[in-house]
Every structure is written in structure tokens, then in C-alpha cells.
Amino acid sequence: MNTLFNQPLKVVNAGLAGFANNIQKVGGEAIALSWQPPALGNIDAGLDLADLLRHPLVEQANQVAMERYLNAQPVLVDVMMADEAIPAMAERKLILHSGPPISWENMCGPVKGAIVGAILFEGWATRHEEAELLAKSGNIDLEPCHHYTAVGPMAGIISPSMPLWVIENKTNGQRAFCNFNEGLGKVLRFGANNDEVLQRLHWMRNELAPALKVAVRHIGELELKPLMAQALHMGDEVHNRNAAATGLLIKRLVPALLASNLPLEVMQRVVAFITGNDHFFLNLSMAACKVMMDAAAGVPFSSMVTVMARNGVNFGIRLSGTGDQWFQAPANPVEGLFFPGYGVDDAAADLGDSAITETAGVGGFAMASSPAIVKFVGGTPADATNNSRRMQFITLGSNPAFTLPALNFAPTAAGIDARKVADRGILPVINTGIAHKQAGVGQIGAGITTAPMSCFVDAIQALAQTVMQGAKK
């Protein structure tokens, strides 16, 4: 010991950085290690995590889930009305919303406003006050999109008369659905529900959807994975930036529209609407990611995350190995850039199903391919690259279909492993839009957020119970 203390002091400090600072002040060498206990310091969860790490049942299950995800082939096959695509909507008054389950009284402003708009759009009420009373009454079922293999951005509202993109996984025949993107400004997904919004929704149902249905049928089947991969090489990350992907989609849709017998004025309105909205592809990207993640769902004992979604109040995740169970926590704030005149106090909590893109390994996980996105969400191109690299530490592997030019064409990190998140303290990164907390104001910024750690801690404990029961059989 005497010999040890006579030598120059070299210390690795885990904990408060102040301890390392004091050592450095007296001439010692100290490295401050950024470390925290796994699973938020929850002892029981930590023990469960230790049991799950390298557990043969979990490892085998994750291999199956990852293989199913990688083998998924999302293809655009049709445009359908919601009550045709989702049979439950033809049987009862049902409106779908984004995120995990939530009751009307607990919903945020944008979701409430969007539900009121959907009720008016369906003709179930004629006045806003009447629509709100109907929503409160319990006579309309309000359920998550994810419960019906669907997704929707921001408020995520889908009602029976709304048109949906139909995406099919050609590997297993499963389908996923997403509504149409309305564009920017006063739109339903941010809770706006005035006459302008309702008229646009009626036009989308009556003219846009039939035209796109004709175009999709003329194309036959449009493979989306190659299109998304190409867009990543053109500066998109297919969540908050879809300019390239939308352009690639337009190249397919316009010739199909021109080959149809649609009236010229209809084609002009349809093409003008699509070309005027760089986010038009977002909803297709979401449905493609949803059908890829659904392929990996339902594998007993798998720790792979198959859903991340937010409802403007809570953030929820699902694991492949725990079935339909949600693990929820209050949504984390979004750190980013606000439009002039707005700030943190104006913002709703994180909102929307669009985090399905990150769940599938694109979006925030592919930020390295989209350096221009930082002008929208904040940070620097180096931050974008670092985010993509960090995600490699919490995933089961990578997706060779999606590569990142800025990282020497390395594949995107994919297959979020709840064990690694809880063990390493690295949260999945998500880039997202920021909605005003009041219905109808609209988007007030964009930024970067993360999933709450407690969701993963709860999921680990539930999975450990499942694995323990499975090991006894």
C-alpha cells in the first residue's frame, strides 16, 4: 500500500465529476467515467436484467424476431376506406388515435381537437359542442391505431370514412394501414377542425383517394423498402425529412395517373396537392415500418421492441415477447428548435405513431444520412452522425437494406433490444415535430427526444416473468 501511494495518482472516477476535479487540481490524473446503475437503480429490475442477458431462450427468440423483421417486404398494394380495411369500423362507431391507450378526459388538446374534427367529418354531429359531448359520452370507442395494425402521425386520427394506404408484407401476407398526409398548416393531425380542414378531408376522400387508388392499381405493386433505401442515399431519413422519398413516389404516381382515364382537372388537383407536400411519403414510410415490425411481433421470450408510440401525454412501448402489453411512462420533452413566437411552454408532450420509423431502424436512427435535418431539429451534422452510431449499442443488429453514406455505407442499427437499453442507459433517439398544446394551432417546431427509461425497466421485469415461466415448462 505504501508503494502504491508513493506512485503518481491515476484514478478512474465513477460518479460525481467533482471528485475527479479535486484529484486533477492536486496534480493527479483522473478520468471521469459517465456511469449510472442499470435499470434506473431498481434492484429487482437489475436482477431480472442479469437473468435475461445471454439467456438462451431470449437469444433464440431474438434471432427469430430479427430474421422476420429483416425478411419483411413492405409493398404498397391498394387504397381503401378505413371501414373497408378495418372491419371493426363498419360494425361500430370507432375512432383510432396515436400512441398507447388513453381516455378522453386525459387526452391532450391536439388529440381532442382532432377527434372532434373526425366526428364532424363523419357527420355524427353538426356542431363542435355537440361533437365534444358525443366524444365525452362514451358512445364512440376511442382506441389506439396500433390495436388495428394501423399508424397515424401526430394525433393519428383514423375514422371510418377516411382513406388509408394499404401496405402488405409479401413475405407473410400481413397488412398495415396509415391515413393520408394532409400537408402543413391547419390540419387535423394537429387538432385543427375548422371548415377548411373538413373540406380538405372531404376532397381527399372523394377525389384524391379514388385517383390514387387508380394509380396504385395501374402500378400493380410498389416495393417500398428499395424506395426508402434510395431516399436515405438522397438526404432523407424518412421520418422528418421525406423530400427525396416523396419525389421518388411522384415519379411512380404521375405516369400512372396520366395513363388513367381521369379528367384532366382532377389529375391537376391531385398532382398539385402531392407535389406541394414534401411530407406526403411520411405516412407510407410509417405503414411500411409498421408491417416490418409486426412481422417481428409475437415471438415468445423476445426482448425486441416492436412498437414505440406517443399520445401527447404518455409514451408506450411493446416487446415482441410480451404480446399486446403496453409499458408506459410520461412522454419526455422534445429538445429542438421552435418557430418564431413559440417556446417550451407552448408545446404539447411528444405525440404520434411516427416513432415506428425509429423502431424499424430509420428516422432518428438514420440521421447520419440526413445532415440537413439538423437545420430543422437542431444540433450539428456531427450530432446526427453520433446519434446513428450510438444506436448501434442498443440494437440486436443492423439492416443491410438501409445504408448510410456518411458512415461508409454502414447499415442502420435495427432491432432495439430492451435489455441493452436498460443495461447501457442509452435511450432510443427520435426526431419529431412539436405540436402546440392547444388544438388547431399546429406545428410550432421540431426536435429530438428519447423514449423514457422506465418503459424499458417495466418491460424487462414483465419479460423476466414470462421467461421464468417458460423455463419451468
Coordinates of C-alpha atoms in Angstrom, one line a residue:
M1 CA 0.0 0.0 0.0
N2 CA 2.8 2.4 0.8
T3 CA 4.4 1.8 -2.6
L4 CA 1.0 2.4 -4.2
F5 CA 0.5 5.8 -2.6
N6 CA 4.1 6.9 -3.5
Q7 CA 3.3 6.5 -7.2
P8 CA 1.6 9.2 -9.3
L9 CA -2.1 9.0 -8.8
K10 CA -4.2 7.6 -11.7
V11 CA -7.9 7.3 -11.0
V12 CA -11.0 6.2 -12.8
N13 CA -13.8 8.2 -11.3
A14 CA -17.4 6.8 -11.5
G15 CA -19.9 9.1 -10.0
L16 CA -19.9 12.8 -9.3
A17 CA -17.4 14.6 -11.7
G18 CA -16.4 16.9 -8.7
F19 CA -14.4 14.0 -7.2
A20 CA -12.3 13.8 -10.4
N21 CA -11.9 17.6 -10.5
N22 CA -10.4 17.6 -7.0
I23 CA -7.9 14.9 -7.9
Q24 CA -6.8 16.8 -11.0
K25 CA -6.4 20.0 -9.0
V26 CA -3.7 18.4 -6.9
G27 CA -1.8 17.1 -9.9
G28 CA -3.4 13.6 -10.2
E29 CA -4.6 12.0 -13.4
A30 CA -8.4 11.3 -13.3
I31 CA -10.8 10.0 -15.9
A32 CA -14.4 10.8 -15.2
L33 CA -16.5 7.8 -16.2
S34 CA -20.1 8.5 -17.2
W35 CA -21.9 5.7 -15.5
Q36 CA -25.2 5.0 -13.7
P37 CA -26.7 1.9 -12.3
P38 CA -28.6 -0.2 -14.9
A39 CA -32.4 -0.2 -14.9
L40 CA -32.6 3.2 -13.1
G41 CA -31.1 1.6 -10.0
N42 CA -34.1 -0.6 -9.5
I43 CA -32.6 -3.7 -7.7
D44 CA -35.3 -6.1 -8.6
A45 CA -35.2 -5.0 -12.3
G46 CA -31.4 -5.2 -12.2
L47 CA -31.6 -8.8 -11.1
D48 CA -34.2 -9.6 -13.8
L49 CA -31.9 -7.9 -16.3
A50 CA -29.0 -10.0 -15.2
D51 CA -31.1 -13.2 -15.7
L52 CA -32.2 -12.1 -19.2
L53 CA -28.7 -11.1 -20.5
R54 CA -27.4 -14.0 -22.7
H55 CA -30.4 -16.1 -21.6
P56 CA -30.7 -18.9 -24.3
L57 CA -34.5 -18.6 -24.6
V58 CA -34.2 -14.8 -25.2
E59 CA -31.2 -15.2 -27.6
Q60 CA -33.0 -17.7 -29.7
A61 CA -36.2 -15.7 -29.7
N62 CA -34.4 -12.6 -30.7
Q63 CA -32.8 -14.3 -33.6
V64 CA -36.2 -15.4 -34.9
A65 CA -37.7 -11.9 -34.4
M66 CA -34.8 -10.2 -36.1
E67 CA -34.9 -12.6 -39.0
R68 CA -38.6 -12.0 -39.5
Y69 CA -38.1 -8.2 -39.5
L70 CA -35.3 -8.4 -42.0
N71 CA -37.2 -10.7 -44.3
A72 CA -40.3 -8.4 -44.4
Q73 CA -41.0 -6.9 -47.8
P74 CA -43.5 -4.0 -47.5
V75 CA -45.4 -3.3 -50.7
L76 CA -48.0 -0.7 -51.5
V77 CA -50.9 -2.7 -52.8
D78 CA -54.1 -0.6 -52.5
V79 CA -56.0 2.4 -51.2
M80 CA -59.1 1.6 -49.2
M81 CA -61.6 3.3 -47.0
A82 CA -61.0 2.7 -43.3
D83 CA -64.3 0.9 -42.7
E84 CA -63.4 -1.5 -45.5
A85 CA -59.8 -2.1 -44.4
I86 CA -60.6 -2.3 -40.7
P87 CA -63.8 -4.4 -40.3
A88 CA -64.4 -3.1 -36.7
M89 CA -65.1 0.3 -38.1
A90 CA -68.0 -1.0 -40.1
E91 CA -69.5 -2.6 -37.0
R92 CA -69.4 0.3 -34.5
K93 CA -68.6 4.0 -34.1
L94 CA -64.8 3.8 -33.7
I95 CA -62.1 6.4 -34.0
L96 CA -58.4 5.5 -33.8
H97 CA -55.7 7.7 -32.2
S98 CA -51.9 7.6 -31.9
G99 CA -50.0 6.2 -29.0
P100 CA -50.9 3.9 -26.2
P101 CA -54.5 3.7 -24.8
I102 CA -55.8 6.8 -23.1
S103 CA -59.3 8.0 -22.1
W104 CA -60.9 11.2 -23.4
E105 CA -60.5 13.1 -20.2
N106 CA -56.8 12.5 -20.1
M107 CA -56.1 13.3 -23.7
C108 CA -54.1 16.4 -24.8
G109 CA -55.5 19.3 -26.7
P110 CA -54.5 18.3 -30.3
V111 CA -55.9 14.8 -29.9
K112 CA -59.2 16.0 -28.5
G113 CA -59.5 18.6 -31.3
A114 CA -58.7 16.0 -34.0
I115 CA -61.4 13.7 -32.6
V116 CA -63.9 16.5 -32.6
G117 CA -63.0 17.1 -36.2
A118 CA -63.3 13.4 -37.1
I119 CA -66.8 13.3 -35.6
L120 CA -67.8 16.4 -37.7
F121 CA -66.3 14.8 -40.8
E122 CA -68.2 11.6 -40.3
G123 CA -71.5 13.6 -39.8
W124 CA -72.1 12.1 -36.4
A125 CA -72.5 15.7 -35.1
T126 CA -73.0 19.1 -36.8
R127 CA -71.6 21.5 -34.2
H128 CA -68.3 21.5 -32.3
E129 CA -70.0 21.5 -28.9
E130 CA -72.3 18.6 -29.9
A131 CA -69.2 16.6 -31.2
E132 CA -67.3 17.2 -28.0
L133 CA -70.3 16.0 -25.9
L134 CA -70.5 12.9 -28.1
A135 CA -66.8 12.2 -27.6
K136 CA -67.3 12.5 -23.8
S137 CA -70.4 10.4 -23.7
G138 CA -68.6 7.1 -24.3
N139 CA -70.9 6.3 -27.3
I140 CA -67.8 6.4 -29.6
D141 CA -65.0 4.0 -29.0
L142 CA -61.5 5.7 -28.9
E143 CA -58.7 3.2 -29.4
P144 CA -55.1 3.2 -30.5
C145 CA -54.2 2.8 -34.1
H146 CA -51.7 0.0 -33.2
H147 CA -54.6 -2.2 -32.0
Y148 CA -55.7 -2.4 -35.6
T149 CA -52.4 -2.8 -37.4
A150 CA -52.5 0.9 -38.2
V151 CA -50.5 4.0 -37.5
G152 CA -51.0 7.7 -37.8
P153 CA -48.8 10.8 -37.4
M154 CA -49.2 13.3 -34.5
A155 CA -52.9 12.9 -33.3
G156 CA -53.0 9.9 -35.6
I157 CA -56.8 10.1 -36.1
I158 CA -58.5 7.5 -38.4
S159 CA -62.3 7.4 -38.7
P160 CA -64.4 5.1 -40.9
S161 CA -64.7 7.4 -43.9
M162 CA -61.0 8.2 -44.2
P163 CA -58.9 6.7 -47.0
L164 CA -55.9 4.6 -46.0
W165 CA -52.7 3.4 -47.6
V166 CA -52.7 -0.4 -47.6
I167 CA -49.2 -1.9 -47.2
E168 CA -48.7 -5.7 -47.4
N169 CA -45.8 -7.7 -46.2
K170 CA -45.3 -10.0 -49.2
T171 CA -43.4 -12.4 -47.0
N172 CA -46.3 -13.3 -44.7
G173 CA -49.4 -11.6 -46.2
Q174 CA -49.9 -9.3 -43.2
R175 CA -51.2 -5.8 -43.8
A176 CA -50.7 -2.4 -42.2
F177 CA -52.6 0.9 -42.7
C178 CA -51.9 4.6 -42.5
N179 CA -54.0 7.6 -43.2
F180 CA -53.1 10.2 -45.9
N181 CA -50.8 13.2 -45.2
E182 CA -52.8 16.4 -45.2
G183 CA -49.8 18.7 -45.7
L184 CA -48.8 21.5 -43.4
G185 CA -50.6 24.4 -41.8
K186 CA -54.1 23.9 -40.2
V187 CA -54.6 20.2 -40.4
L188 CA -56.5 17.6 -38.4
R189 CA -53.4 15.8 -37.1
F190 CA -52.5 18.9 -35.1
G191 CA -56.1 19.2 -33.8
A192 CA -57.5 21.8 -36.3
N193 CA -61.1 21.1 -37.2
N194 CA -62.5 24.2 -38.9
D195 CA -64.3 24.3 -42.3
E196 CA -61.1 24.5 -44.3
V197 CA -59.8 21.3 -42.6
L198 CA -63.1 19.4 -43.1
Q199 CA -63.4 20.5 -46.7
R200 CA -59.9 19.2 -47.4
L201 CA -60.7 15.9 -45.7
H202 CA -63.8 15.5 -47.9
W203 CA -61.8 16.3 -51.0
M204 CA -59.2 13.7 -50.0
R205 CA -61.9 11.1 -49.6
N206 CA -64.0 12.0 -52.6
E207 CA -61.3 12.9 -55.2
L208 CA -57.7 12.2 -54.0
A209 CA -58.3 8.7 -52.8
P210 CA -60.1 7.4 -55.9
A211 CA -57.4 8.9 -58.1
L212 CA -54.6 7.3 -56.1
K213 CA -56.4 4.0 -56.0
V214 CA -56.5 4.0 -59.8
A215 CA -52.8 4.9 -59.9
V216 CA -51.8 2.2 -57.4
R217 CA -53.7 -0.4 -59.3
H218 CA -52.1 0.7 -62.5
I219 CA -48.6 0.4 -60.9
G220 CA -49.5 -3.0 -59.6
E221 CA -47.4 -3.3 -56.5
L222 CA -44.8 -0.7 -55.4
E223 CA -42.0 -2.1 -53.2
L224 CA -41.2 0.4 -50.5
K225 CA -38.0 -0.9 -49.0
P226 CA -35.9 -0.1 -52.1
L227 CA -37.5 3.3 -52.4
M228 CA -36.8 4.1 -48.8
A229 CA -33.2 2.9 -49.2
Q230 CA -32.7 5.1 -52.2
A231 CA -34.2 8.1 -50.3
L232 CA -31.6 7.5 -47.5
H233 CA -28.9 8.0 -50.1
M234 CA -30.5 11.2 -51.2
G235 CA -30.6 13.0 -47.8
D236 CA -33.8 11.7 -46.2
E237 CA -34.2 9.8 -43.0
V238 CA -37.9 9.1 -43.9
H239 CA -39.3 10.5 -40.7
N240 CA -38.9 14.2 -40.5
R241 CA -37.4 14.6 -43.9
N242 CA -39.2 12.9 -46.9
A243 CA -38.4 15.3 -49.7
A244 CA -36.5 12.7 -51.7
A245 CA -38.9 9.9 -50.9
T246 CA -41.9 12.0 -51.9
G247 CA -40.1 12.9 -55.2
L248 CA -39.4 9.2 -55.9
L249 CA -43.0 8.4 -55.2
I250 CA -44.2 11.1 -57.5
K251 CA -42.1 9.6 -60.3
R252 CA -44.2 6.4 -60.0
L253 CA -47.6 8.0 -59.4
V254 CA -47.7 10.7 -62.1
P255 CA -47.2 8.3 -65.1
A256 CA -49.8 6.0 -63.6
L257 CA -52.2 9.0 -63.3
L258 CA -51.5 10.1 -66.8
A259 CA -52.3 6.6 -68.1
S260 CA -55.7 6.6 -66.4
N261 CA -58.9 8.0 -67.8
L262 CA -59.3 10.5 -65.1
P263 CA -60.5 14.0 -66.1
L264 CA -57.6 16.4 -66.6
E265 CA -58.7 18.9 -63.9
V266 CA -58.8 16.0 -61.4
M267 CA -55.3 15.0 -62.2
Q268 CA -54.1 18.6 -62.0
R269 CA -55.6 19.0 -58.5
V270 CA -54.2 15.6 -57.3
V271 CA -50.7 16.3 -58.7
A272 CA -50.6 19.8 -57.3
F273 CA -51.6 18.5 -53.9
I274 CA -48.9 15.8 -53.8
T275 CA -46.1 17.9 -55.2
G276 CA -46.9 20.7 -52.8
N277 CA -46.2 18.5 -49.8
D278 CA -42.7 17.2 -49.1
H279 CA -44.1 15.1 -46.2
F280 CA -46.5 13.1 -48.4
F281 CA -44.4 10.0 -48.2
L282 CA -44.2 10.0 -44.4
N283 CA -47.4 8.1 -44.0
L284 CA -46.3 5.4 -46.4
S285 CA -42.9 5.2 -44.6
M286 CA -44.8 4.7 -41.3
A287 CA -47.0 1.9 -42.6
A288 CA -44.0 0.2 -44.2
C289 CA -42.2 0.3 -40.9
K290 CA -45.3 -0.9 -39.1
V291 CA -45.7 -4.0 -41.3
M292 CA -41.9 -4.8 -40.8
M293 CA -42.2 -4.6 -37.0
D294 CA -45.4 -6.6 -37.0
A295 CA -43.5 -9.3 -38.7
A296 CA -41.2 -9.5 -35.6
A297 CA -44.1 -9.3 -33.1
G298 CA -45.4 -12.2 -31.1
V299 CA -42.2 -14.2 -30.7
P300 CA -42.3 -15.7 -27.2
F301 CA -39.4 -14.6 -24.9
S302 CA -38.0 -12.0 -27.4
S303 CA -36.8 -8.7 -25.9
M304 CA -37.0 -6.9 -29.3
V305 CA -39.1 -3.7 -29.2
T306 CA -41.8 -3.7 -31.9
V307 CA -43.7 -0.5 -31.0
M308 CA -42.8 2.9 -29.8
A309 CA -45.7 5.4 -29.8
R310 CA -46.9 8.6 -28.0
N311 CA -50.3 10.1 -27.4
G312 CA -49.3 13.6 -26.3
V313 CA -49.3 12.5 -22.6
N314 CA -47.6 9.1 -22.3
F315 CA -45.0 7.2 -24.2
G316 CA -45.6 3.5 -24.7
I317 CA -43.6 0.5 -26.0
R318 CA -44.3 -3.1 -26.8
L319 CA -42.0 -6.1 -26.8
S320 CA -42.2 -9.0 -29.2
G321 CA -42.1 -11.4 -26.3
T322 CA -44.8 -9.8 -24.1
G323 CA -47.7 -9.8 -26.6
D324 CA -50.1 -6.9 -26.7
Q325 CA -49.0 -5.5 -23.3
W326 CA -48.1 -1.8 -23.2
F327 CA -45.3 -0.3 -21.0
Q328 CA -45.9 3.4 -20.4
A329 CA -44.4 6.4 -18.8
P330 CA -44.9 10.2 -19.2
A331 CA -43.5 11.3 -22.5
N332 CA -40.1 13.0 -22.4
P333 CA -39.9 16.7 -23.6
V334 CA -38.7 17.4 -27.1
E335 CA -35.4 19.4 -27.3
G336 CA -35.2 21.3 -30.6
L337 CA -36.0 24.5 -32.5
F338 CA -39.2 26.4 -32.2
F339 CA -40.8 28.6 -34.8
P340 CA -40.7 32.3 -34.0
G341 CA -43.1 33.3 -31.2
Y342 CA -43.2 29.9 -29.6
G343 CA -41.3 28.1 -26.8
V344 CA -41.3 25.2 -24.5
D345 CA -44.3 26.4 -22.5
D346 CA -46.4 26.3 -25.7
A347 CA -45.6 22.7 -26.6
A348 CA -47.6 19.5 -26.1
A349 CA -45.7 16.5 -24.9
D350 CA -44.3 14.1 -27.5
L351 CA -47.1 13.0 -29.9
G352 CA -47.7 10.5 -32.7
D353 CA -47.1 7.0 -34.0
S354 CA -44.3 8.1 -36.3
A355 CA -41.7 6.7 -33.9
I356 CA -42.5 3.4 -35.6
T357 CA -39.8 4.6 -38.1
E358 CA -37.1 4.7 -35.4
T359 CA -38.4 1.3 -34.1
A360 CA -37.7 0.0 -37.6
G361 CA -34.2 1.5 -37.7
V362 CA -34.7 4.6 -39.8
G363 CA -35.8 8.1 -38.7
G364 CA -33.5 9.2 -35.8
F365 CA -31.5 6.0 -36.2
A366 CA -30.6 7.1 -39.8
M367 CA -29.9 10.7 -39.1
A368 CA -26.4 10.3 -40.4
S369 CA -27.9 10.0 -43.9
S370 CA -29.7 13.3 -43.5
P371 CA -27.3 16.1 -42.3
A372 CA -29.8 18.7 -43.5
I373 CA -32.3 17.6 -40.9
V374 CA -30.3 19.3 -38.1
K375 CA -31.4 22.7 -39.5
F376 CA -34.9 21.6 -38.7
V377 CA -34.4 19.7 -35.4
G378 CA -31.3 21.4 -34.0
G379 CA -27.7 20.3 -33.4
T380 CA -25.0 19.8 -36.0
P381 CA -24.3 17.2 -38.7
A382 CA -21.8 15.6 -36.3
D383 CA -24.6 15.2 -33.8
A384 CA -26.7 13.4 -36.4
T385 CA -23.8 11.0 -37.2
N386 CA -23.2 10.4 -33.5
N387 CA -26.8 9.6 -32.9
S388 CA -26.7 6.9 -35.6
R389 CA -23.6 5.4 -34.1
R390 CA -24.9 5.4 -30.6
M391 CA -28.0 3.4 -31.6
Q392 CA -25.7 0.5 -32.6
F393 CA -25.1 -0.1 -28.9
I394 CA -28.8 -0.9 -28.1
T395 CA -29.8 -3.0 -31.1
L396 CA -29.8 -6.6 -31.9
G397 CA -28.1 -6.0 -35.2
S398 CA -28.4 -3.9 -38.4
N399 CA -30.5 -3.7 -41.6
P400 CA -28.4 -4.2 -44.7
A401 CA -31.3 -2.9 -46.8
F402 CA -30.8 0.6 -45.3
T403 CA -27.3 2.0 -45.5
L404 CA -25.8 5.3 -44.5
P405 CA -23.4 7.0 -47.0
A406 CA -21.9 9.2 -44.2
L407 CA -20.9 6.1 -42.3
N408 CA -19.2 4.5 -45.3
F409 CA -22.5 2.9 -46.2
A410 CA -22.8 1.1 -42.9
P411 CA -26.2 -0.5 -42.4
T412 CA -28.6 1.3 -40.0
A413 CA -28.8 0.0 -36.4
A414 CA -32.0 -2.0 -36.1
G415 CA -33.9 -4.2 -33.7
I416 CA -34.0 -2.3 -30.4
D417 CA -33.1 -4.7 -27.5
A418 CA -34.9 -3.6 -24.3
R419 CA -32.2 -5.4 -22.3
K420 CA -29.4 -3.3 -23.9
V421 CA -31.4 -0.1 -23.3
A422 CA -31.8 -0.8 -19.6
D423 CA -28.3 -2.2 -19.2
R424 CA -26.4 0.5 -21.0
G425 CA -28.5 3.5 -20.2
I426 CA -28.7 4.6 -23.8
L427 CA -32.2 5.6 -24.9
P428 CA -33.6 5.3 -28.5
V429 CA -33.3 8.6 -30.2
I430 CA -36.4 10.0 -32.0
N431 CA -36.6 13.1 -34.2
T432 CA -40.1 14.6 -34.2
G433 CA -42.3 17.5 -34.8
I434 CA -43.6 19.6 -31.9
A435 CA -47.3 20.3 -31.7
H436 CA -48.8 23.2 -29.8
K437 CA -50.6 22.1 -26.7
Q438 CA -53.8 23.8 -27.9
A439 CA -55.9 22.1 -30.5
G440 CA -55.6 23.6 -34.0
V441 CA -52.6 25.9 -33.6
G442 CA -50.4 23.4 -35.4
Q443 CA -46.8 22.6 -35.5
I444 CA -44.6 25.0 -33.6
G445 CA -41.2 23.4 -34.0
A446 CA -39.2 20.2 -34.3
G447 CA -36.5 18.5 -32.4
I448 CA -35.1 15.4 -30.8
T449 CA -36.4 13.3 -27.9
T450 CA -36.0 9.9 -26.4
A451 CA -38.1 7.1 -25.0
P452 CA -38.5 7.1 -21.2
M453 CA -36.2 4.6 -19.5
S454 CA -38.9 3.5 -17.1
C455 CA -40.8 1.9 -20.1
F456 CA -37.9 -0.4 -20.7
V457 CA -37.4 -1.2 -17.0
D458 CA -41.1 -2.2 -16.7
A459 CA -40.8 -4.3 -19.9
I460 CA -37.7 -6.1 -18.6
Q461 CA -39.5 -7.1 -15.5
A462 CA -42.5 -8.4 -17.4
L463 CA -40.4 -10.3 -19.8
A464 CA -38.4 -11.9 -17.0
Q465 CA -41.6 -13.3 -15.6
T466 CA -42.5 -14.7 -18.9
V467 CA -39.1 -16.3 -19.4
M468 CA -39.1 -17.7 -15.9
Q469 CA -42.5 -19.4 -16.5
G470 CA -41.3 -20.6 -19.9
A471 CA -38.1 -22.1 -18.5
K472 CA -40.2 -24.2 -16.0
K473 CA -42.2 -25.8 -18.7

